[in-house]
PDB file of C-alpha atoms in Angstrom:
ATOM      1  CA  MET A1159       0.000   0.000   0.000  1.00  0.00           C
ATOM      2  CA  THR A1160       1.427   3.410  -0.947  1.00  0.00           C
ATOM      3  CA  PRO A1161       1.166   6.372   1.427  1.00  0.00           C
ATOM      4  CA  HIS A1162      -1.138   8.123  -1.050  1.00  0.00           C
ATOM      5  CA  THR A1163      -3.699   5.357  -1.166  1.00  0.00           C
ATOM      6  CA  PRO A1164      -6.447   5.448   1.457  1.00  0.00           C
ATOM      7  CA  PRO A1165      -6.580   2.441   3.801  1.00  0.00           C
ATOM      8  CA  ARG A1166      -8.366  -0.279   1.899  1.00  0.00           C
ATOM      9  CA  LEU A1167     -10.872  -1.249   4.595  1.00  0.00           C
ATOM     10  CA  ALA A1168     -11.659   2.354   5.449  1.00  0.00           C
ATOM     11  CA  ALA A1169     -12.129   3.135   1.757  1.00  0.00           C
ATOM     12  CA  MET A1170     -14.560   0.251   1.513  1.00  0.00           C
ATOM     13  CA  LEU A1171     -16.516   1.585   4.493  1.00  0.00           C
ATOM     14  CA  VAL A1172     -16.572   5.033   2.930  1.00  0.00           C
ATOM     15  CA  ARG A1173     -17.977   3.688  -0.329  1.00  0.00           C
ATOM     16  CA  LEU A1174     -20.522   1.664   1.608  1.00  0.00           C
ATOM     17  CA  ALA A1175     -21.670   4.562   3.763  1.00  0.00           C
ATOM     18  CA  ALA A1176     -21.597   7.071   0.918  1.00  0.00           C
ATOM     19  CA  GLY A1177     -24.477   5.230  -0.715  1.00  0.00           C
ATOM     20  CA  GLY A1178     -23.490   6.093  -4.271  1.00  0.00           C
ATOM     21  CA  ASN A1179     -22.351   9.642  -3.505  1.00  0.00           C
ATOM     22  CA  ASP A1180     -19.213   9.525  -5.672  1.00  0.00           C
ATOM     23  CA  ALA A1181     -18.493  13.210  -5.107  1.00  0.00           C
ATOM     24  CA  LEU A1182     -18.154  12.576  -1.374  1.00  0.00           C
ATOM     25  CA  VAL A1183     -15.890   9.559  -1.924  1.00  0.00           C
ATOM     26  CA  GLY A1184     -13.782  11.620  -4.315  1.00  0.00           C
ATOM     27  CA  ASP A1185     -13.574  14.507  -1.853  1.00  0.00           C
ATOM     28  CA  LEU A1186     -12.281  12.222   0.872  1.00  0.00           C
ATOM     29  CA  GLU A1187      -9.716  10.647  -1.463  1.00  0.00           C
ATOM     30  CA  GLU A1188      -8.593  14.083  -2.634  1.00  0.00           C
ATOM     31  CA  GLN A1189      -8.187  15.226   0.957  1.00  0.00           C
ATOM     32  CA  PHE A1190      -6.208  12.120   1.859  1.00  0.00           C
ATOM     33  CA  ARG A1191      -3.900  12.458  -1.142  1.00  0.00           C
ATOM     34  CA  SER A1192      -3.297  16.093  -0.315  1.00  0.00           C
ATOM     35  CA  GLY A1193      -1.844  15.204   3.061  1.00  0.00           C
ATOM     36  CA  ARG A1194      -4.561  14.184   5.491  1.00  0.00           C
ATOM     37  CA  SER A1195      -3.561  11.373   7.829  1.00  0.00           C
ATOM     38  CA  ARG A1196      -4.755   7.786   7.875  1.00  0.00           C
ATOM     39  CA  ARG A1197      -6.251   8.533  11.256  1.00  0.00           C
ATOM     40  CA  TRP A1198      -8.289  11.376   9.755  1.00  0.00           C
ATOM     41  CA  TYR A1199      -9.524   9.139   6.954  1.00  0.00           C
ATOM     42  CA  TRP A1200     -10.499   6.388   9.377  1.00  0.00           C
ATOM     43  CA  SER A1201     -12.269   8.936  11.541  1.00  0.00           C
ATOM     44  CA  GLN A1202     -14.291  10.171   8.582  1.00  0.00           C
ATOM     45  CA  ALA A1203     -15.167   6.590   7.594  1.00  0.00           C
ATOM     46  CA  ALA A1204     -16.234   5.577  11.087  1.00  0.00           C
ATOM     47  CA  ARG A1205     -18.325   8.681  11.638  1.00  0.00           C
ATOM     48  CA  MET A1206     -19.946   8.252   8.241  1.00  0.00           C
ATOM     49  CA  MET A1207     -20.947   4.717   9.141  1.00  0.00           C
ATOM     50  CA  LEU A1208     -22.548   5.970  12.333  1.00  0.00           C
ATOM     51  CA  ARG A1209     -24.144   9.030  10.826  1.00  0.00           C
ATOM     52  CA  ARG A1210     -25.386   8.447   7.347  1.00  0.00           C
ATOM     53  CA  PRO A1211     -28.638   6.617   6.630  1.00  0.00           C
ATOM     54  CA  ILE A1212     -28.177   3.129   5.270  1.00  0.00           C
ATOM     55  CA  ARG A1213     -30.016   2.824   1.977  1.00  0.00           C
ATOM     56  CA  ASP A1214     -28.112  -0.078   0.501  1.00  0.00           C
ATOM     57  CA  PRO A1215     -30.162  -3.303   0.950  1.00  0.00           C
ATOM     58  CA  ARG A1216     -26.919  -5.301   1.192  1.00  0.00           C
ATOM     59  CA  VAL A1217     -25.869  -3.282   4.229  1.00  0.00           C
ATOM     60  CA  GLN A1218     -29.275  -3.759   5.802  1.00  0.00           C
ATOM     61  CA  ILE A1219     -28.993  -7.508   5.348  1.00  0.00           C
ATOM     62  CA  VAL A1220     -25.516  -7.609   6.885  1.00  0.00           C
ATOM     63  CA  ALA A1221     -26.663  -5.459   9.793  1.00  0.00           C
ATOM     64  CA  ALA A1222     -29.758  -7.581  10.313  1.00  0.00           C
ATOM     65  CA  ILE A1223     -27.844 -10.853  10.757  1.00  0.00           C
ATOM     66  CA  PRO A1224     -26.475 -10.103  14.262  1.00  0.00           C
ATOM     67  CA  ALA A1225     -29.839  -8.635  15.235  1.00  0.00           C
ATOM     68  CA  LEU A1226     -31.587 -11.834  14.203  1.00  0.00           C
ATOM     69  CA  LEU A1227     -29.014 -13.929  16.082  1.00  0.00           C
ATOM     70  CA  VAL A1228     -29.575 -11.898  19.252  1.00  0.00           C
ATOM     71  CA  LEU A1229     -33.311 -12.166  18.799  1.00  0.00           C
ATOM     72  CA  GLY A1230     -33.098 -15.934  18.430  1.00  0.00           C
ATOM     73  CA  ILE A1231     -30.929 -16.266  21.538  1.00  0.00           C
ATOM     74  CA  SER A1232     -33.320 -14.004  23.430  1.00  0.00           C
ATOM     75  CA  LEU A1233     -36.323 -16.098  22.493  1.00  0.00           C
ATOM     76  CA  GLY A1234     -34.507 -19.206  23.679  1.00  0.00           C
ATOM     77  CA  TRP A1235     -33.590 -17.503  26.939  1.00  0.00           C
ATOM     78  CA  TRP A1236     -37.189 -16.496  27.597  1.00  0.00           C
ATOM     79  CA  GLY A1237     -38.211 -20.098  27.263  1.00  0.00           C
ATOM     80  CA  THR A1238     -36.020 -21.126  30.195  1.00  0.00           C
ATOM     81  CA  SER A1239     -35.878 -18.070  32.450  1.00  0.00           C
ATOM     82  CA  ARG A1240     -38.338 -15.962  34.368  1.00  0.00           C
ATOM     83  CA  ILE A1241     -36.047 -12.984  34.917  1.00  0.00           C
ATOM     84  CA  ALA A1242     -37.718 -10.313  32.837  1.00  0.00           C
ATOM     85  CA  VAL A1243     -37.447  -7.212  35.009  1.00  0.00           C
ATOM     86  CA  PRO A1244     -34.342  -5.748  33.308  1.00  0.00           C
ATOM     87  CA  VAL A1245     -35.964  -6.227  29.952  1.00  0.00           C
ATOM     88  CA  LEU A1246     -39.113  -4.534  31.200  1.00  0.00           C
ATOM     89  CA  LEU A1247     -37.058  -1.550  32.287  1.00  0.00           C
ATOM     90  CA  GLY A1248     -35.536  -1.497  28.823  1.00  0.00           C
ATOM     91  CA  LEU A1249     -39.002  -1.595  27.333  1.00  0.00           C
ATOM     92  CA  THR A1250     -40.112   1.391  29.373  1.00  0.00           C
ATOM     93  CA  PHE A1251     -37.088   3.436  28.357  1.00  0.00           C
ATOM     94  CA  THR A1252     -37.320   2.412  24.714  1.00  0.00           C
ATOM     95  CA  SER A1253     -40.998   3.258  24.500  1.00  0.00           C
ATOM     96  CA  TRP A1254     -40.497   6.628  26.139  1.00  0.00           C
ATOM     97  CA  LYS A1255     -37.670   7.581  23.805  1.00  0.00           C
ATOM     98  CA  LEU A1256     -39.485   6.359  20.722  1.00  0.00           C
ATOM     99  CA  TRP A1257     -42.651   8.175  21.709  1.00  0.00           C
ATOM    100  CA  ARG A1258     -40.685  11.385  21.830  1.00  0.00           C
ATOM    101  CA  LEU A1259     -38.682  10.690  18.697  1.00  0.00           C
ATOM    102  CA  HIS A1260     -41.000   9.054  16.199  1.00  0.00           C
ATOM    103  CA  ARG A1261     -44.441   7.813  17.093  1.00  0.00           C
ATOM    104  CA  THR A1262     -45.007   5.981  13.823  1.00  0.00           C
ATOM    105  CA  SER A1263     -41.932   3.887  14.539  1.00  0.00           C
ATOM    106  CA  LEU A1264     -43.270   3.087  17.983  1.00  0.00           C
ATOM    107  CA  VAL A1265     -46.480   1.731  16.494  1.00  0.00           C
ATOM    108  CA  LEU A1266     -44.473  -0.260  13.961  1.00  0.00           C
ATOM    109  CA  LEU A1267     -42.239  -1.585  16.717  1.00  0.00           C
ATOM    110  CA  TYR A1268     -45.165  -2.845  18.756  1.00  0.00           C
ATOM    111  CA  ALA A1269     -46.797  -4.435  15.738  1.00  0.00           C
ATOM    112  CA  ILE A1270     -43.624  -6.356  14.889  1.00  0.00           C
ATOM    113  CA  SER A1271     -43.115  -7.301  18.517  1.00  0.00           C
ATOM    114  CA  VAL A1272     -46.570  -8.787  18.826  1.00  0.00           C
ATOM    115  CA  ALA A1273     -46.074 -10.776  15.654  1.00  0.00           C
ATOM    116  CA  LEU A1274     -42.723 -12.126  16.845  1.00  0.00           C
ATOM    117  CA  VAL A1275     -43.401 -12.763  20.502  1.00  0.00           C
ATOM    118  CA  LEU A1276     -47.024 -13.784  20.795  1.00  0.00           C
ATOM    119  CA  PRO A1277     -46.677 -17.325  19.410  1.00  0.00           C
ATOM    120  CA  GLU A1278     -43.709 -18.072  21.676  1.00  0.00           C
ATOM    121  CA  TRP A1279     -45.559 -16.595  24.646  1.00  0.00           C
ATOM    122  CA  MET A1280     -48.645 -18.690  24.025  1.00  0.00           C
ATOM    123  CA  VAL A1281     -46.671 -21.932  23.838  1.00  0.00           C
ATOM    124  CA  GLY A1282     -44.493 -21.011  26.817  1.00  0.00           C
ATOM    125  CA  THR A1283     -47.288 -20.024  29.148  1.00  0.00           C
ATOM    126  CA  THR A1284     -49.358 -23.036  28.241  1.00  0.00           C
ATOM    127  CA  LEU A1285     -46.590 -25.542  28.843  1.00  0.00           C
ATOM    128  CA  LEU A1286     -44.440 -24.043  31.590  1.00  0.00           C
ATOM    129  CA  MET A1287     -46.476 -21.750  33.808  1.00  0.00           C
ATOM    130  CA  THR A1288     -48.480 -22.577  36.888  1.00  0.00           C
ATOM    131  CA  ASP A1289     -51.896 -21.024  37.426  1.00  0.00           C
ATOM    132  CA  GLY A1290     -50.652 -18.424  39.935  1.00  0.00           C
ATOM    133  CA  ASP A1291     -47.916 -17.148  37.695  1.00  0.00           C
ATOM    134  CA  ARG A1292     -49.736 -17.392  34.433  1.00  0.00           C
ATOM    135  CA  LEU A1293     -51.187 -13.862  34.143  1.00  0.00           C
ATOM    136  CA  PHE A1294     -48.136 -11.992  35.423  1.00  0.00           C
ATOM    137  CA  TRP A1295     -45.624 -13.809  33.295  1.00  0.00           C
ATOM    138  CA  ALA A1296     -47.857 -13.796  30.269  1.00  0.00           C
ATOM    139  CA  ILE A1297     -47.872  -9.990  30.398  1.00  0.00           C
ATOM    140  CA  ALA A1298     -44.180  -9.882  31.275  1.00  0.00           C
ATOM    141  CA  ARG A1299     -43.209 -12.032  28.320  1.00  0.00           C
ATOM    142  CA  VAL A1300     -45.093  -9.942  25.802  1.00  0.00           C
ATOM    143  CA  LEU A1301     -43.703  -6.717  27.222  1.00  0.00           C
ATOM    144  CA  ALA A1302     -40.222  -8.187  27.331  1.00  0.00           C
ATOM    145  CA  GLY A1303     -40.566  -9.005  23.682  1.00  0.00           C
ATOM    146  CA  TYR A1304     -41.386  -5.397  22.965  1.00  0.00           C
ATOM    147  CA  GLY A1305     -38.336  -4.279  24.891  1.00  0.00           C
ATOM    148  CA  VAL A1306     -35.820  -6.538  23.201  1.00  0.00           C
ATOM    149  CA  VAL A1307     -37.116  -5.906  19.710  1.00  0.00           C
ATOM    150  CA  GLY A1308     -37.129  -2.208  20.500  1.00  0.00           C
ATOM    151  CA  VAL A1309     -33.505  -2.282  21.574  1.00  0.00           C
ATOM    152  CA  LEU A1310     -32.623  -4.136  18.389  1.00  0.00           C
ATOM    153  CA  MET A1311     -34.411  -1.554  16.285  1.00  0.00           C
ATOM    154  CA  ILE A1312     -32.827   1.500  17.883  1.00  0.00           C
ATOM    155  CA  PRO A1313     -29.660   1.503  15.728  1.00  0.00           C
ATOM    156  CA  PHE A1314     -31.756   1.243  12.583  1.00  0.00           C
ATOM    157  CA  LEU A1315     -34.049   4.034  13.710  1.00  0.00           C
ATOM    158  CA  ILE A1316     -31.137   6.275  14.618  1.00  0.00           C
ATOM    159  CA  LEU A1317     -29.599   5.763  11.191  1.00  0.00           C
ATOM    160  CA  ARG A1318     -32.864   6.278   9.375  1.00  0.00           C
ATOM    161  CA  LEU A1319     -33.962   9.311  11.330  1.00  0.00           C
ATOM    162  CA  ASP A1320     -30.580  10.964  11.025  1.00  0.00           C
ATOM    163  CA  ARG A1321     -31.244  12.589   7.679  1.00  0.00           C
ATOM    164  CA  SER A1322     -34.689  14.108   7.944  1.00  0.00           C
ATOM    165  CA  GLY A1323     -36.186  12.897  11.169  1.00  0.00           C
ATOM    166  CA  PRO A1324     -36.029  14.345  14.642  1.00  0.00           C
ATOM    167  CA  LEU A1325     -32.360  13.373  14.979  1.00  0.00           C
ATOM    168  CA  ALA A1326     -31.432  15.799  12.237  1.00  0.00           C
ATOM    169  CA  GLU A1327     -30.025  19.072  13.359  1.00  0.00           C
ATOM    170  CA  PRO A1328     -32.856  21.121  14.822  1.00  0.00           C
ATOM    171  CA  PRO A1329     -33.951  24.187  12.898  1.00  0.00           C
ATOM    172  CA  ILE A1330     -33.501  27.649  14.242  1.00  0.00           C
ATOM    173  CA  SER A1331     -37.072  28.697  14.839  1.00  0.00           C
ATOM    174  CA  LEU A1332     -36.868  32.229  13.630  1.00  0.00           C
ATOM    175  CA  SER A1333     -39.683  34.027  11.926  1.00  0.00           C
ATOM    176  CA  LEU A1334     -38.225  35.201   8.654  1.00  0.00           C
ATOM    177  CA  GLY A1335     -39.414  37.150   5.674  1.00  0.00           C
ATOM    178  CA  ARG A1336     -40.995  39.872   7.710  1.00  0.00           C
TER     179      ARG A1336
ATOM    180  CA  MET B 761     -46.422  34.581   6.826  1.00  0.00           C
ATOM    181  CA  ASP B 762     -43.525  33.495   4.686  1.00  0.00           C
ATOM    182  CA  ARG B 763     -41.324  31.292   6.835  1.00  0.00           C
ATOM    183  CA  GLN B 764     -37.994  29.759   6.004  1.00  0.00           C
ATOM    184  CA  PHE B 765     -35.972  27.774   8.502  1.00  0.00           C
ATOM    185  CA  LEU B 766     -32.230  27.238   8.394  1.00  0.00           C
ATOM    186  CA  THR B 767     -30.181  25.237  10.839  1.00  0.00           C
ATOM    187  CA  ASP B 768     -27.030  26.895  12.068  1.00  0.00           C
ATOM    188  CA  PHE B 769     -24.992  24.382  10.080  1.00  0.00           C
ATOM    189  CA  GLU B 770     -26.956  25.092   6.902  1.00  0.00           C
ATOM    190  CA  LEU B 771     -26.382  28.784   7.385  1.00  0.00           C
ATOM    191  CA  ILE B 772     -22.639  28.222   7.810  1.00  0.00           C
ATOM    192  CA  ILE B 773     -22.554  26.131   4.623  1.00  0.00           C
ATOM    193  CA  LEU B 774     -24.458  28.726   2.605  1.00  0.00           C
ATOM    194  CA  LEU B 775     -22.076  31.421   3.801  1.00  0.00           C
ATOM    195  CA  ALA B 776     -19.071  29.242   2.977  1.00  0.00           C
ATOM    196  CA  ILE B 777     -20.379  28.649  -0.564  1.00  0.00           C
ATOM    197  CA  LEU B 778     -20.871  32.372  -1.021  1.00  0.00           C
ATOM    198  CA  ARG B 779     -17.348  33.040   0.224  1.00  0.00           C
ATOM    199  CA  VAL B 780     -15.735  30.398  -1.983  1.00  0.00           C
ATOM    200  CA  GLY B 781     -17.659  31.412  -5.091  1.00  0.00           C
ATOM    201  CA  ASP B 782     -17.933  29.421  -8.304  1.00  0.00           C
ATOM    202  CA  SER B 783     -15.433  26.761  -7.263  1.00  0.00           C
ATOM    203  CA  ALA B 784     -17.395  25.682  -4.213  1.00  0.00           C
ATOM    204  CA  TYR B 785     -17.399  21.916  -3.760  1.00  0.00           C
ATOM    205  CA  GLY B 786     -17.197  19.610  -0.749  1.00  0.00           C
ATOM    206  CA  VAL B 787     -13.508  20.063   0.050  1.00  0.00           C
ATOM    207  CA  SER B 788     -13.390  23.811  -0.533  1.00  0.00           C
ATOM    208  CA  ILE B 789     -16.528  24.309   1.550  1.00  0.00           C
ATOM    209  CA  ALA B 790     -15.056  22.228   4.377  1.00  0.00           C
ATOM    210  CA  ASN B 791     -11.760  24.121   4.194  1.00  0.00           C
ATOM    211  CA  GLU B 792     -13.551  27.453   4.266  1.00  0.00           C
ATOM    212  CA  ILE B 793     -15.547  26.449   7.332  1.00  0.00           C
ATOM    213  CA  GLU B 794     -12.445  25.153   9.073  1.00  0.00           C
ATOM    214  CA  GLN B 795     -10.374  28.235   8.289  1.00  0.00           C
ATOM    215  CA  THR B 796     -12.950  30.886   9.038  1.00  0.00           C
ATOM    216  CA  GLY B 797     -14.980  29.114  11.693  1.00  0.00           C
ATOM    217  CA  GLY B 798     -12.190  27.338  13.481  1.00  0.00           C
ATOM    218  CA  ARG B 799     -14.104  24.096  13.616  1.00  0.00           C
ATOM    219  CA  THR B 800     -13.532  20.760  11.958  1.00  0.00           C
ATOM    220  CA  VAL B 801     -16.381  19.320   9.983  1.00  0.00           C
ATOM    221  CA  LEU B 802     -17.396  15.908   8.744  1.00  0.00           C
ATOM    222  CA  LEU B 803     -17.549  15.899   4.956  1.00  0.00           C
ATOM    223  CA  ALA B 804     -20.510  13.545   5.015  1.00  0.00           C
ATOM    224  CA  ALA B 805     -22.358  15.989   7.265  1.00  0.00           C
ATOM    225  CA  ILE B 806     -21.723  18.737   4.739  1.00  0.00           C
ATOM    226  CA  TYR B 807     -23.209  16.629   1.975  1.00  0.00           C
ATOM    227  CA  THR B 808     -26.203  15.713   4.108  1.00  0.00           C
ATOM    228  CA  ALA B 809     -26.891  19.389   4.673  1.00  0.00           C
ATOM    229  CA  LEU B 810     -26.190  20.241   1.011  1.00  0.00           C
ATOM    230  CA  ASP B 811     -28.653  17.608  -0.147  1.00  0.00           C
ATOM    231  CA  ARG B 812     -31.241  19.089   2.189  1.00  0.00           C
ATOM    232  CA  LEU B 813     -30.512  22.589   0.919  1.00  0.00           C
ATOM    233  CA  GLU B 814     -30.768  21.432  -2.677  1.00  0.00           C
ATOM    234  CA  GLY B 815     -34.054  19.723  -1.881  1.00  0.00           C
ATOM    235  CA  ASN B 816     -35.328  23.061  -0.604  1.00  0.00           C
ATOM    236  CA  ALA B 817     -34.014  24.830  -3.736  1.00  0.00           C
ATOM    237  CA  LEU B 818     -31.583  26.914  -1.703  1.00  0.00           C
ATOM    238  CA  VAL B 819     -28.573  25.613  -3.660  1.00  0.00           C
ATOM    239  CA  THR B 820     -28.023  23.959  -7.031  1.00  0.00           C
ATOM    240  CA  SER B 821     -25.274  21.538  -7.958  1.00  0.00           C
ATOM    241  CA  SER B 822     -23.457  20.479 -11.106  1.00  0.00           C
ATOM    242  CA  TYR B 823     -20.698  17.977 -11.804  1.00  0.00           C
ATOM    243  CA  GLY B 824     -17.239  18.782 -13.134  1.00  0.00           C
ATOM    244  CA  ASP B 825     -14.824  16.477 -14.908  1.00  0.00           C
ATOM    245  CA  PRO B 826     -13.345  13.396 -13.209  1.00  0.00           C
ATOM    246  CA  THR B 827      -9.771  13.875 -12.005  1.00  0.00           C
ATOM    247  CA  PRO B 828      -7.043  11.324 -11.154  1.00  0.00           C
ATOM    248  CA  GLU B 829      -6.332  12.746  -7.690  1.00  0.00           C
ATOM    249  CA  ARG B 830      -9.932  11.991  -6.785  1.00  0.00           C
ATOM    250  CA  GLY B 831      -9.720   8.397  -7.959  1.00  0.00           C
ATOM    251  CA  GLY B 832     -11.396   9.295 -11.231  1.00  0.00           C
ATOM    252  CA  ARG B 833     -14.389  10.854  -9.545  1.00  0.00           C
ATOM    253  CA  ALA B 834     -15.968  14.164 -10.496  1.00  0.00           C
ATOM    254  CA  LYS B 835     -16.337  17.182  -8.263  1.00  0.00           C
ATOM    255  CA  ARG B 836     -19.838  18.338  -7.423  1.00  0.00           C
ATOM    256  CA  PHE B 837     -19.984  22.124  -7.510  1.00  0.00           C
ATOM    257  CA  PHE B 838     -22.581  24.085  -5.580  1.00  0.00           C
ATOM    258  CA  LYS B 839     -24.130  27.492  -6.067  1.00  0.00           C
ATOM    259  CA  VAL B 840     -26.495  29.426  -3.864  1.00  0.00           C
ATOM    260  CA  THR B 841     -29.816  30.185  -5.547  1.00  0.00           C
ATOM    261  CA  PRO B 842     -31.634  33.512  -5.222  1.00  0.00           C
ATOM    262  CA  LYS B 843     -33.954  31.780  -2.763  1.00  0.00           C
ATOM    263  CA  GLY B 844     -30.934  30.645  -0.766  1.00  0.00           C
ATOM    264  CA  LEU B 845     -29.496  34.131  -0.776  1.00  0.00           C
ATOM    265  CA  LYS B 846     -32.792  35.493   0.490  1.00  0.00           C
ATOM    266  CA  ALA B 847     -32.841  32.898   3.267  1.00  0.00           C
ATOM    267  CA  VAL B 848     -29.353  33.973   4.337  1.00  0.00           C
ATOM    268  CA  LYS B 849     -30.325  37.624   4.361  1.00  0.00           C
ATOM    269  CA  ASP B 850     -33.530  36.936   6.259  1.00  0.00           C
ATOM    270  CA  THR B 851     -31.641  34.884   8.818  1.00  0.00           C
ATOM    271  CA  GLN B 852     -29.089  37.657   9.227  1.00  0.00           C
ATOM    272  CA  ARG B 853     -31.886  40.160   9.753  1.00  0.00           C
ATOM    273  CA  SER B 854     -33.508  37.960  12.361  1.00  0.00           C
ATOM    274  CA  PHE B 855     -30.242  37.433  14.184  1.00  0.00           C
ATOM    275  CA  VAL B 856     -29.513  41.151  14.193  1.00  0.00           C
ATOM    276  CA  SER B 857     -32.969  41.779  15.619  1.00  0.00           C
ATOM    277  CA  LEU B 858     -32.334  39.212  18.318  1.00  0.00           C
ATOM    278  CA  TRP B 859     -28.893  40.628  19.003  1.00  0.00           C
ATOM    279  CA  SER B 860     -30.056  44.169  19.562  1.00  0.00           C
ATOM    280  CA  GLY B 861     -31.252  45.391  22.904  1.00  0.00           C
ATOM    281  CA  ILE B 862     -29.367  42.861  25.023  1.00  0.00           C
ATOM    282  CA  PRO B 863     -27.525  44.746  27.775  1.00  0.00           C
ATOM    283  CA  GLN B 864     -24.987  41.957  28.351  1.00  0.00           C
ATOM    284  CA  LEU B 865     -23.809  42.154  24.723  1.00  0.00           C
ATOM    285  CA  LYS B 866     -23.368  45.910  24.553  1.00  0.00           C
ATOM    286  CA  GLY B 867     -19.864  47.299  24.154  1.00  0.00           C
ATOM    287  CA  GLY B 868     -18.240  44.014  23.160  1.00  0.00           C
ATOM    288  CA  THR B 869     -17.326  42.382  19.900  1.00  0.00           C
ATOM    289  CA  ALA B 870     -17.348  38.847  21.301  1.00  0.00           C
TER     290      ALA B 870
END
């Protein structure tokens, strides 16, 4: 690798995060070739990955794989454990933040959560629960499902809302054109 | 009432484009902001804001020729539209109105 060539992995991340914005990729390469450090280039790449919305379906698929793995492990854990309080706290926090950030996403989140968790909950409560625990843990399991799925969705929501949603830089509310 | 909202970052970018002139593209805009504003900027953030400004017809863009030092990629040049210029002026007027009449700010140039 020559000193004037951007780090290969960072360049790949830049192209991925740029989402087809060749002018941006070219700007970064021009800056690097004109003397910016590898550290600077890596910093730009990393911050782009965190900041820019992901539009490329391939990136969404790659990002979804670990989320699905965690979801699968979580479902398995719920089947054998009754410790749901931490997840319930997570649910409360997630719902509060989403309600403030993007209410449509909150509705979508709950719809997906019901679809994912309800079948597992029905089987679990029928087979494993005693009569005294049935109602409490039935509610807890559904709510826990909401919480975990919500946590999994937060990175996607942050990335998607970055451009035009409430995470974009807030406008200066000045009355103009007077 | 005619209302136009600019974020502080959008305002800085519009001013940087106006300062740079016809050769305003990502790098020159970033350099202008860094040199005059004393702050480092993320190039991707500049493009995000530029896309938003173009969507609101406050700037227009056009592509130049690909160059080897950019890996064969073209520059994207930006110009402020008359609507963008008006937004800058209106924002300046609003800021000046806000600035005036504040006792703590009198007599200083910050």
